[in-house]
CSV table of C-alpha atoms in Angstrom, one decimal:
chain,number,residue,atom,x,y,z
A,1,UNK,CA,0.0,0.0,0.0
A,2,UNK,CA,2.9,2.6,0.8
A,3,UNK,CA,5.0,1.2,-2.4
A,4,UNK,CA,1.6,2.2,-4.4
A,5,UNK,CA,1.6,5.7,-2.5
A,6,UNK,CA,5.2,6.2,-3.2
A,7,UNK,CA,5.3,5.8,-6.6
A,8,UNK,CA,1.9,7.7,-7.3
A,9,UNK,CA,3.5,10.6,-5.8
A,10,UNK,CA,6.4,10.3,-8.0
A,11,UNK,CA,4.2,10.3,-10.9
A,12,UNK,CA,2.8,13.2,-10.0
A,13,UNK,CA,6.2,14.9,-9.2
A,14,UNK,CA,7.5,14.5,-12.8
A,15,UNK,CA,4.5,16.0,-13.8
A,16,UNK,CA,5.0,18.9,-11.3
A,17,UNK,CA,8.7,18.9,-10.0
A,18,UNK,CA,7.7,21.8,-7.9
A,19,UNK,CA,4.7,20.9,-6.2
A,20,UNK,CA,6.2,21.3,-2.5
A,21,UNK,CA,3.1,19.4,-0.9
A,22,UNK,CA,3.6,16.1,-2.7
A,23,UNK,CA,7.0,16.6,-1.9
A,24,UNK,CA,6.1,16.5,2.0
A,25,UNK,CA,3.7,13.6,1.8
A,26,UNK,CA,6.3,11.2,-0.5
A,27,UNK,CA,8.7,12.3,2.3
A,28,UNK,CA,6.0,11.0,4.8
A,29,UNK,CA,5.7,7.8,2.6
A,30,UNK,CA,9.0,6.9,3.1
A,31,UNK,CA,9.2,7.5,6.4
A,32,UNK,CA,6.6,5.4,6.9
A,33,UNK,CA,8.4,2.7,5.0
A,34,UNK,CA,11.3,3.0,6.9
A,35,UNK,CA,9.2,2.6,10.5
A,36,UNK,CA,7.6,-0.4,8.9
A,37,UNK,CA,11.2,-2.1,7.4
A,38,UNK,CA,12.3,-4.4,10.5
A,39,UNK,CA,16.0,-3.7,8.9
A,40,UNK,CA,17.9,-0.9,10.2
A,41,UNK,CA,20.1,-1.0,7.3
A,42,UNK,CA,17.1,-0.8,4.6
A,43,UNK,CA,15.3,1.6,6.9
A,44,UNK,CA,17.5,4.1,7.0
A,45,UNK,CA,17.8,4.5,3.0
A,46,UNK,CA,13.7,5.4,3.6
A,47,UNK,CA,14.8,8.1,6.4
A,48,UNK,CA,17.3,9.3,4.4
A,49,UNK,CA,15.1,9.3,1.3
A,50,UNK,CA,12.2,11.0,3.5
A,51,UNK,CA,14.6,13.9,5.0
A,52,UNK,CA,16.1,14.7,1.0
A,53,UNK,CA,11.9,15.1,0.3
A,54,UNK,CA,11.5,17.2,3.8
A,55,UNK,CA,14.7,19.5,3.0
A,56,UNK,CA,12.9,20.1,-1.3
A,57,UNK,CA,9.8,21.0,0.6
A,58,UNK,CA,11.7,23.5,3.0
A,59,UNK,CA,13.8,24.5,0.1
A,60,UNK,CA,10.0,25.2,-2.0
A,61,UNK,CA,8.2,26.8,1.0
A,62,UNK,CA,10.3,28.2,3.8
A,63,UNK,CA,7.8,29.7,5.9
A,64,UNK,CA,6.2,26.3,6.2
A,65,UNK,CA,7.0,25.5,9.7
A,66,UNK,CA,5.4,22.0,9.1
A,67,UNK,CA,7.6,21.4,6.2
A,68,UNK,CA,10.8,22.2,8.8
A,69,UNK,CA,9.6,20.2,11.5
A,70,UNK,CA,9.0,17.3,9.7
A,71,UNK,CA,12.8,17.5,8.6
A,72,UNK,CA,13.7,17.9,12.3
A,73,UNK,CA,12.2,14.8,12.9
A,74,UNK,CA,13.3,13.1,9.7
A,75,UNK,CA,16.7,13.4,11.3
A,76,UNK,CA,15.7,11.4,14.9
A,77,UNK,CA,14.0,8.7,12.9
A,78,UNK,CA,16.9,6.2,12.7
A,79,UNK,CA,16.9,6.4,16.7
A,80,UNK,CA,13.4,6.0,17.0
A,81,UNK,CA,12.9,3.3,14.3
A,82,UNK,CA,15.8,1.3,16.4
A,83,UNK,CA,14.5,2.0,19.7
A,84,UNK,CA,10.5,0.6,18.4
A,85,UNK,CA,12.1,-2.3,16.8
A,86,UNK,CA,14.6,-3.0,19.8
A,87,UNK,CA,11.2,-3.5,22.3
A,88,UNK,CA,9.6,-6.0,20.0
A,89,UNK,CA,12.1,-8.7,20.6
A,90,UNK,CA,12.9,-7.8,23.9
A,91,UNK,CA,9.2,-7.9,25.2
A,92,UNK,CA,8.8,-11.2,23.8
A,93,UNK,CA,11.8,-12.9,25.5
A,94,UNK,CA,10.6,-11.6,28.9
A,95,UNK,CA,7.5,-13.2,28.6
A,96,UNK,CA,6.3,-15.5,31.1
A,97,UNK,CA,7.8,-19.4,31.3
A,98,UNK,CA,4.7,-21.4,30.9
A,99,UNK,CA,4.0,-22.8,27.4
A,100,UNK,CA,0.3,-21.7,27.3
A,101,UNK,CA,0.7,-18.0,28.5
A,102,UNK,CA,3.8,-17.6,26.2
A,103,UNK,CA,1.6,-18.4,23.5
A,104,UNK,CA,-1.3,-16.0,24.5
A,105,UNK,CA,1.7,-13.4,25.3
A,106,UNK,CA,3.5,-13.9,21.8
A,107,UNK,CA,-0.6,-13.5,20.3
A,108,UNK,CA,-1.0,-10.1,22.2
A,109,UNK,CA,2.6,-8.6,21.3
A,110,UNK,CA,2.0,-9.5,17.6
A,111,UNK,CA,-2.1,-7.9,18.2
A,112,UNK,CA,0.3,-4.5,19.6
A,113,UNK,CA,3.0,-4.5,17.2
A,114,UNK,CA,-0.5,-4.6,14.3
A,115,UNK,CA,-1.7,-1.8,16.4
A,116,UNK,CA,1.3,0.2,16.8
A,117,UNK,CA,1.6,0.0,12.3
A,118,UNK,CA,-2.3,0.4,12.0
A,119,UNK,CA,-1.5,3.6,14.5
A,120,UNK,CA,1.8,4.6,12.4
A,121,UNK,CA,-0.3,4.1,9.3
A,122,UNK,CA,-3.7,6.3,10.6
A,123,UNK,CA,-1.8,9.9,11.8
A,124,UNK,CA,0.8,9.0,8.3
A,125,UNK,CA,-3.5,9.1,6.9
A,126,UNK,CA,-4.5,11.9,8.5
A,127,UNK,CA,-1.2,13.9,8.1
A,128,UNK,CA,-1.4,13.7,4.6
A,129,UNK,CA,-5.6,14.3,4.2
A,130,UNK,CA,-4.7,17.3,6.4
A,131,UNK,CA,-1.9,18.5,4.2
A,132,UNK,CA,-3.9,18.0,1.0
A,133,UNK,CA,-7.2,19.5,2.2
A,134,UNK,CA,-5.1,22.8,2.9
A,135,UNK,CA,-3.2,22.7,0.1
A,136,UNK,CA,-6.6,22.4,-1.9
A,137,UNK,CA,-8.0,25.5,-0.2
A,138,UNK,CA,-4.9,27.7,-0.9
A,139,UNK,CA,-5.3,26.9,-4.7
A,140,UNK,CA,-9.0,27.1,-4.7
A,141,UNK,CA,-9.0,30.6,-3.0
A,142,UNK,CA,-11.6,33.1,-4.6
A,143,UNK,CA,-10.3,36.7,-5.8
A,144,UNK,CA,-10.8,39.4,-3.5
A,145,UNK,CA,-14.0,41.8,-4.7
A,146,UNK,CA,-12.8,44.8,-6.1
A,147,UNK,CA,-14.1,47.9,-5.0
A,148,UNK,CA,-16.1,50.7,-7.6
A,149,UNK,CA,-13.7,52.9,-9.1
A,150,UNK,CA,-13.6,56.3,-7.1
């Protein structure tokens, strides 16, 4: 589903190089990616795929402070991304000892991990609907009435 986002987006930046909100939301695609990828090494080419994206959009539209703090946070993702995937594995081995409730115990960490990537996946949702519904109203603004000639 994020590979199909991903390359949408890219279709529409050859179309429109400059268009700084697709920009923003392919960088969120990747990032997303990258939080999903269980490799650090693979990961980390989304993040640093997502921050080039974040740095164009700054670059296109400097007074957007979302654009800048989404680069900001592009740059903490590698940490983050470890740190999630580090208290996967480790939640598991502490589980309890018998057979029944480690089973029950592996069903609920893999029902949270789903939740935590359905969760990642909903704001990654509403981040881009938000950015496209305001992008839509700047470029759907009416003229300003003119006034009678004095």
């Amino acid at each position: 589903m994020i590979s199909d986002a991903i390359s949408k987006l890219e279709e529409a930046l050859e179309v429109n190089p400059q268009k700084h909100d697709a920009i923003w939301c392919l960088g969120n695609a990747y990032t997303s990616h990258g939080f999903l990828n269980p490799d650090e090494d693979e990961a980390k080419v989304y993040f640093d795929k997502a921050a080039q994206c974040f740095q164009q959009a700054v670059d296109a539209d400097p007074e957007n402070e979302l654009y800048r703090k989404s680069f900001e946070v592009s740059t903490k993702a590698s940490e983050l991304h470890a740190q999630i995937h580090k208290q996967g594995p480790l939640q598991q081995a502490m589980g309890p000892g018998p057979s029944t409730a480690a089973t029950s115990t592996k069903g609920s960490k893999k029902k949270k991990s789903s939740d935590l990537k359905y969760d990642i996946f909903g704001w990654v949702i509403l981040a881009v609907g938000l950015v496209a519904w305001v992008g839509f109203a700047k470029s759907n603004v009416p003229p300003p009435a003119h006034s009678p000639p004095r």
